mmCIF file of C-alpha atoms in Angstrom:
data_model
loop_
_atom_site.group_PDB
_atom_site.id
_atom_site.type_symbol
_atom_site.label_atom_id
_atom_site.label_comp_id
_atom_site.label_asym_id
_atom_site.label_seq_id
_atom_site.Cartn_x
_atom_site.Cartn_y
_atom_site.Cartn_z
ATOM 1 C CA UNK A 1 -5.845 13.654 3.632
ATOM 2 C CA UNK A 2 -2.471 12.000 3.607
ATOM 3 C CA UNK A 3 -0.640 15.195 3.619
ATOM 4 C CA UNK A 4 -3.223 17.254 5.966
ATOM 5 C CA UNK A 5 -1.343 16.854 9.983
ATOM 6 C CA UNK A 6 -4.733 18.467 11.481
ATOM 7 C CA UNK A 7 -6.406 15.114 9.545
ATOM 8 C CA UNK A 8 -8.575 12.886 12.388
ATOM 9 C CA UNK A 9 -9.631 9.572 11.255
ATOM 10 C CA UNK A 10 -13.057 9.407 11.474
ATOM 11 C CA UNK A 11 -13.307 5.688 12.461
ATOM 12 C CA UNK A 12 -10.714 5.302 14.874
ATOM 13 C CA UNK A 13 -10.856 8.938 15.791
ATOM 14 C CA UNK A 14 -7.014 9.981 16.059
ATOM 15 C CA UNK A 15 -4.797 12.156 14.427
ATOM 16 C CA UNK A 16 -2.985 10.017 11.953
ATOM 17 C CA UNK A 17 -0.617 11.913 10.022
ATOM 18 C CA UNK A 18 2.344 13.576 12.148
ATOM 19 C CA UNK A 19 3.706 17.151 11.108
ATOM 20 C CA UNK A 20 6.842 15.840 9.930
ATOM 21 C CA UNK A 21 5.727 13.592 7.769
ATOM 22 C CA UNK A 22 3.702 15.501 6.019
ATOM 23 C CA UNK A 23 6.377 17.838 5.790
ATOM 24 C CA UNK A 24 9.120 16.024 4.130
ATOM 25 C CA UNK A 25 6.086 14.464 1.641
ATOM 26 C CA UNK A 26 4.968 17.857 0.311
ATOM 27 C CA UNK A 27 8.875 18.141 -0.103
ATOM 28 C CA UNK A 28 9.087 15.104 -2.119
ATOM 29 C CA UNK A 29 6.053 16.484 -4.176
ATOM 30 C CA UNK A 30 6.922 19.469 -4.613
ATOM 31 C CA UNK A 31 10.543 19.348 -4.898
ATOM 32 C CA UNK A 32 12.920 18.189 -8.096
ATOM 33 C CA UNK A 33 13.577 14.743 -5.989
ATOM 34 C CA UNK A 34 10.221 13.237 -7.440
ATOM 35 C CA UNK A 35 10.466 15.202 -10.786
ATOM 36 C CA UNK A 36 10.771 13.057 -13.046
ATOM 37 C CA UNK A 37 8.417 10.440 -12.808
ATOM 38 C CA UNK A 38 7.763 7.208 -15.195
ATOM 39 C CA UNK A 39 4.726 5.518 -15.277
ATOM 40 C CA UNK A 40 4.386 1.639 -14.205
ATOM 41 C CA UNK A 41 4.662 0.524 -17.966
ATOM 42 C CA UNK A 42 7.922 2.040 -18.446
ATOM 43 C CA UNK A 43 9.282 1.082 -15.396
ATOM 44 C CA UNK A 44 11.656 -2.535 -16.106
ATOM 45 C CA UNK A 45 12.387 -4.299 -12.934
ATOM 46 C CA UNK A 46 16.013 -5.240 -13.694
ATOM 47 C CA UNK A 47 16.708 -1.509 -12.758
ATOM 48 C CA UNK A 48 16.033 -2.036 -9.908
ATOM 49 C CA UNK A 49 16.090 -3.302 -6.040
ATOM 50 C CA UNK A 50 12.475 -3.981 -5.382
ATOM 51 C CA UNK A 51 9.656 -2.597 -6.089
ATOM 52 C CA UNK A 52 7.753 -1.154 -3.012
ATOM 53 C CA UNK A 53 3.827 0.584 -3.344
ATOM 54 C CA UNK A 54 3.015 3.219 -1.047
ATOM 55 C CA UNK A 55 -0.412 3.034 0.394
ATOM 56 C CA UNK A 56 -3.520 5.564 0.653
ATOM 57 C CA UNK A 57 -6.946 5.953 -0.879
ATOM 58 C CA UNK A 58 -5.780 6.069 -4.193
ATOM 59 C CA UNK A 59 -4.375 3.086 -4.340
ATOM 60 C CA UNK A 60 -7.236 1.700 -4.478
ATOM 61 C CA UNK A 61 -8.003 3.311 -7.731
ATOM 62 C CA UNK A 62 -4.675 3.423 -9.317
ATOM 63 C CA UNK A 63 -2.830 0.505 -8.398
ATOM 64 C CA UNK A 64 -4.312 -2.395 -7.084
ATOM 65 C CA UNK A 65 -5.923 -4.358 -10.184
ATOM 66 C CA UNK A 66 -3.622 -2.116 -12.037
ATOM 67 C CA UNK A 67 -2.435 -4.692 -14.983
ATOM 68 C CA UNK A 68 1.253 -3.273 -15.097
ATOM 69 C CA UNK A 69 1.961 -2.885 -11.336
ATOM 70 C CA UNK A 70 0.998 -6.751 -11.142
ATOM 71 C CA UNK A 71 3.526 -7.141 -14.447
ATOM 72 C CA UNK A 72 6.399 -5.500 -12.016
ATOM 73 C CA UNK A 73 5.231 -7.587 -8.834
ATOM 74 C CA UNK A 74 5.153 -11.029 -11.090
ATOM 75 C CA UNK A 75 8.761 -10.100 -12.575
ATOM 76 C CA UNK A 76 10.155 -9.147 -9.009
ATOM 77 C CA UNK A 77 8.841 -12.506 -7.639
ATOM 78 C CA UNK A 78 10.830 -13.928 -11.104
ATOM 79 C CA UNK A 79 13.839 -11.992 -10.341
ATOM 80 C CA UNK A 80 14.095 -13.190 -6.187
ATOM 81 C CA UNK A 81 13.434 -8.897 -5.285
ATOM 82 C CA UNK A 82 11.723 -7.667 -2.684
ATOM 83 C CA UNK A 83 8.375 -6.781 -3.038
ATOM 84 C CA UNK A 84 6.375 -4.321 -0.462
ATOM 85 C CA UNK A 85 2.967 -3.074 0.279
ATOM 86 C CA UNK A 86 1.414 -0.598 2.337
ATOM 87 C CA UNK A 87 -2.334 -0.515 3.402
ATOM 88 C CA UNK A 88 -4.750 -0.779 0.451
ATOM 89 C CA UNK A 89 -2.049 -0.966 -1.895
ATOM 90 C CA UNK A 90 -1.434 -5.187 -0.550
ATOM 91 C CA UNK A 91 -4.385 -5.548 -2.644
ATOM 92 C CA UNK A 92 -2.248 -5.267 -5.615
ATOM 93 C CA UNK A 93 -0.704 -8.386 -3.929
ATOM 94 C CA UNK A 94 -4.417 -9.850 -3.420
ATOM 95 C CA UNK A 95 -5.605 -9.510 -7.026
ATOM 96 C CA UNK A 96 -1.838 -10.716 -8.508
ATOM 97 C CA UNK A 97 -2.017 -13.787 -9.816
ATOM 98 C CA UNK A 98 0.463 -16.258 -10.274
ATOM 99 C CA UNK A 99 0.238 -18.201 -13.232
ATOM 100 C CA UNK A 100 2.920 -20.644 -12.031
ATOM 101 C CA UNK A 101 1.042 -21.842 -9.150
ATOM 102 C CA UNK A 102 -2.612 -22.408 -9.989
ATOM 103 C CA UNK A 103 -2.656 -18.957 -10.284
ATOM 104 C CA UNK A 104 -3.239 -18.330 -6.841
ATOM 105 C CA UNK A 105 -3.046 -15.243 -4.987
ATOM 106 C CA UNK A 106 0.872 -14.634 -5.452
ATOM 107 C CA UNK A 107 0.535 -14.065 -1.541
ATOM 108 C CA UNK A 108 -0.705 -17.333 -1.133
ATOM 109 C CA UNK A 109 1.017 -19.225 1.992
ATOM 110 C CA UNK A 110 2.554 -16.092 3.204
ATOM 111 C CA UNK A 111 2.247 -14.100 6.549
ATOM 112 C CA UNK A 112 0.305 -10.522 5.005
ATOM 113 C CA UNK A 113 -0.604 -7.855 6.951
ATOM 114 C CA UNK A 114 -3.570 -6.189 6.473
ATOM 115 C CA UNK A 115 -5.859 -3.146 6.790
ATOM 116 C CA UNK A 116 -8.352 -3.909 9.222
ATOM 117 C CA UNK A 117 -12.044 -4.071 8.330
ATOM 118 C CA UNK A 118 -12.744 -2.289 11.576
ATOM 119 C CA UNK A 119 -11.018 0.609 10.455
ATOM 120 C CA UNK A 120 -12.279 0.582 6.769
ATOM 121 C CA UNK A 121 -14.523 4.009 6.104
ATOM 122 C CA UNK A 122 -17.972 1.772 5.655
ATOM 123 C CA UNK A 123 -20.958 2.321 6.728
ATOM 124 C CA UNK A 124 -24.483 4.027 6.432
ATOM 125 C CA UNK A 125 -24.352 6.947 4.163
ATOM 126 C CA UNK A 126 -20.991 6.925 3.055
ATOM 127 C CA UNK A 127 -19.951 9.714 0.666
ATOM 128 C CA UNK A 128 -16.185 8.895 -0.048
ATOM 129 C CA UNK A 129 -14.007 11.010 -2.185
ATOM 130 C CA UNK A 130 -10.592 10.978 -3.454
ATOM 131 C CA UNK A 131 -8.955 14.156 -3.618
ATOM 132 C CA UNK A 132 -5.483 14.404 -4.994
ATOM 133 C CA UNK A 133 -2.488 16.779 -3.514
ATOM 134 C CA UNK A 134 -0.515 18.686 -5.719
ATOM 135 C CA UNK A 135 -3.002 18.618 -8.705
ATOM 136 C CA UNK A 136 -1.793 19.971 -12.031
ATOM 137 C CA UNK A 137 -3.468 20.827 -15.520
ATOM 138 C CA UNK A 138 -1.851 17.764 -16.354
ATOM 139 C CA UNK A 139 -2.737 15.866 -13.407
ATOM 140 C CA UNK A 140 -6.186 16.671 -11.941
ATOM 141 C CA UNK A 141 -7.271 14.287 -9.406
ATOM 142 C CA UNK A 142 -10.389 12.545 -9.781
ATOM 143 C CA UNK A 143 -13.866 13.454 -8.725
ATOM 144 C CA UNK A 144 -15.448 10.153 -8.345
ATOM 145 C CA UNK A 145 -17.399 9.111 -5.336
ATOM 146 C CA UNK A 146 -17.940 6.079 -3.579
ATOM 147 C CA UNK A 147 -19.563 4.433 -0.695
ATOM 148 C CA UNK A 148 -16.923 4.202 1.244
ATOM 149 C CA UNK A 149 -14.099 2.047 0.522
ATOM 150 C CA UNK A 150 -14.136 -0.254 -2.356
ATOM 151 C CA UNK A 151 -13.292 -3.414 -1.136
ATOM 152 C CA UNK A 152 -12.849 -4.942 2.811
ATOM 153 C CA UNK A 153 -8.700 -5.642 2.139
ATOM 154 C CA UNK A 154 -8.629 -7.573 5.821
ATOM 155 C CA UNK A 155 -11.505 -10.125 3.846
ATOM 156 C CA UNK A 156 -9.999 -10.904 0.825
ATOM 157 C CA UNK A 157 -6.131 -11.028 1.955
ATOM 158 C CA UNK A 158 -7.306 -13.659 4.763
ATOM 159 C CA UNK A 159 -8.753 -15.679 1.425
ATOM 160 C CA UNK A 160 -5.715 -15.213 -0.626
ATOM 161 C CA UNK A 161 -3.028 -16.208 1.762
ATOM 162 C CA UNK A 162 -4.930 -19.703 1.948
ATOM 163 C CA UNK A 163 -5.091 -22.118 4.825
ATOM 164 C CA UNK A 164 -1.726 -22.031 5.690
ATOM 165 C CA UNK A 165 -0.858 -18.893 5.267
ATOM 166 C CA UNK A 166 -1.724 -15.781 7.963
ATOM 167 C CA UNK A 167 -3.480 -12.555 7.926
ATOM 168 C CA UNK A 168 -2.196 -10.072 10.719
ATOM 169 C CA UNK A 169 -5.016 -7.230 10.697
ATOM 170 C CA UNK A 170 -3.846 -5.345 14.382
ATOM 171 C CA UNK A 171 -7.020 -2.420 14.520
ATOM 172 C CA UNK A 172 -4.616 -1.422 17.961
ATOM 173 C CA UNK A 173 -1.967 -0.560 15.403
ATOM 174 C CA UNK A 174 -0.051 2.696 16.399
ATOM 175 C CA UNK A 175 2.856 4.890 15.821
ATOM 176 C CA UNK A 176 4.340 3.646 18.543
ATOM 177 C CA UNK A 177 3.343 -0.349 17.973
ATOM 178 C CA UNK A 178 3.646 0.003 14.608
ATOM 179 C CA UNK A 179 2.545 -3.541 12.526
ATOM 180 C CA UNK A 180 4.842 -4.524 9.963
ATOM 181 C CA UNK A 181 5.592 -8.258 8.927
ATOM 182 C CA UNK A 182 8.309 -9.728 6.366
ATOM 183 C CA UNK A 183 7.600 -13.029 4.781
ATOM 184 C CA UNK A 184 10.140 -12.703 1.531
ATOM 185 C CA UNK A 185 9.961 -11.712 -0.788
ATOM 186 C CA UNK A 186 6.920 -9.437 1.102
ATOM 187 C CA UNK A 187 7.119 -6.539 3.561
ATOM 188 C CA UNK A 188 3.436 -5.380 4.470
ATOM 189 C CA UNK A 189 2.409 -2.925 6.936
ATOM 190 C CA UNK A 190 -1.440 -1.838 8.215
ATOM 191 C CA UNK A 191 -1.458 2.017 7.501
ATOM 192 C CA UNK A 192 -0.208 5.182 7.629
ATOM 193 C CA UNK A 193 0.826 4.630 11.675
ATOM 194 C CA UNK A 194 2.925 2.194 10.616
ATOM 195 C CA UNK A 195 4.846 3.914 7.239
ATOM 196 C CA UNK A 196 8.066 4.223 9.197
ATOM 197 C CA UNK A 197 8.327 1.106 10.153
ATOM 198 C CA UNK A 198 7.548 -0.319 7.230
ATOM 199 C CA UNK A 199 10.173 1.624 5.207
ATOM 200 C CA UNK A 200 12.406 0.869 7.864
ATOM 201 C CA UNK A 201 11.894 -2.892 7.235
ATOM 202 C CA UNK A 202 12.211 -2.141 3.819
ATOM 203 C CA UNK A 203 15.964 -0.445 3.975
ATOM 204 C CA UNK A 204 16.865 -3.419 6.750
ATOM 205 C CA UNK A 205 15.827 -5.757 4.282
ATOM 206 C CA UNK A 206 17.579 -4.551 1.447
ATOM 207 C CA UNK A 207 21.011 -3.797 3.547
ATOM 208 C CA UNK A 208 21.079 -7.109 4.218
ATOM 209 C CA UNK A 209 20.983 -8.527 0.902
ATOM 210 C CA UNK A 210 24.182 -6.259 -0.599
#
């Protein structure tokens, strides 16, 4: 649904996902930019800047408990890099653990924001899928249901930041009041109407540290 402009959101019923956007994405995906992929394991975080995870349904599958994206996010936190999250995927952030503090929510005393629960597709008769763009032989998607979203992110972020960190979860979040927050080495953002501003943050953030 990411890459679908016509997309409305069933719980805060608004389009979500401008024409442009999902322009220059099917670009990325179907272009030679994104071509040559590695997979998380392969990836060494000395090659790079920071490591920043996109948001979306499937990150709820692929990433967020995802033993190897937490190995990147625990060696950026090592190596003083940034570290970013978009909507579900700051539950990577939620479920890594630092085992240098108690291990407590790496998160932990930090300003996060969050998806809100209000917006989270839950409720009575739920039939949630998770279909892929640009599916290949070698890359087909899944076709597993659920009721609804796994998890309430808004719930267990307000938990792992402790009591004196903060949880920012903004349901009046738009495109044009985007909600983004930096608390290094974190940039968060609530969803998809903020993914400008959050990569914005990210490239601010980064300029300033050369």
């Amino acid at each position: 649904v990411s890459c679908d402009p016509t997309f409305v959101d069933p719980i805060i019923n608004a389009k979500t996902n401008p024409p442009e956007v999902c322009k220059r994405i099917k670009e990325l995906t179907d272009g030679k930019e994104w071509a040559s992929p590695i997979t998380y394991k392969a990836a060494k975080m000395a090659d790079y800047d920071a490591v920043v995870l996109t948001g979306g349904l499937g990150a709820m599958i692929d990433m967020c408990n995802n033993y190897n994206v937490h190995k990147l996010i625990l060696d950026a936190l090592e190596q003083n890099k940034l570290i970013g999250a978009l909507c579900y995927a700051v539950s990577a952030l939620v479920f890594c653990r630092d085992p240098k503090n108690d291990y407590k929510s790496v998160i932990y005393g930090k300003t996060v924001v969050a998806h809100p629960h209000s917006w989270d597709f839950y409720g009575r008769d739920w039939d949630f899928t998770y279909d892929m763009y640009g599916t290949t032989a070698d890359n087909k998607g899944t076709d597993v249901h659920t009721p609804g979203f796994l998890w309430p992110v808004e719930h267990l972020v307000r938990d792992a930041v402790g009591p004196n960190g903060k949880c920012i979860a903004n349901f009046r979040a738009n495109r044009e009041n985007p909600e983004v927050a930096f608390d290094w080495p974190f940039v968060t953002g609530t969803s998809v109407e903020s993914s400008i501003a959050y990569g914005e943050k990210i490239a601010e953030v980064l300029a300033s540290r050369k």
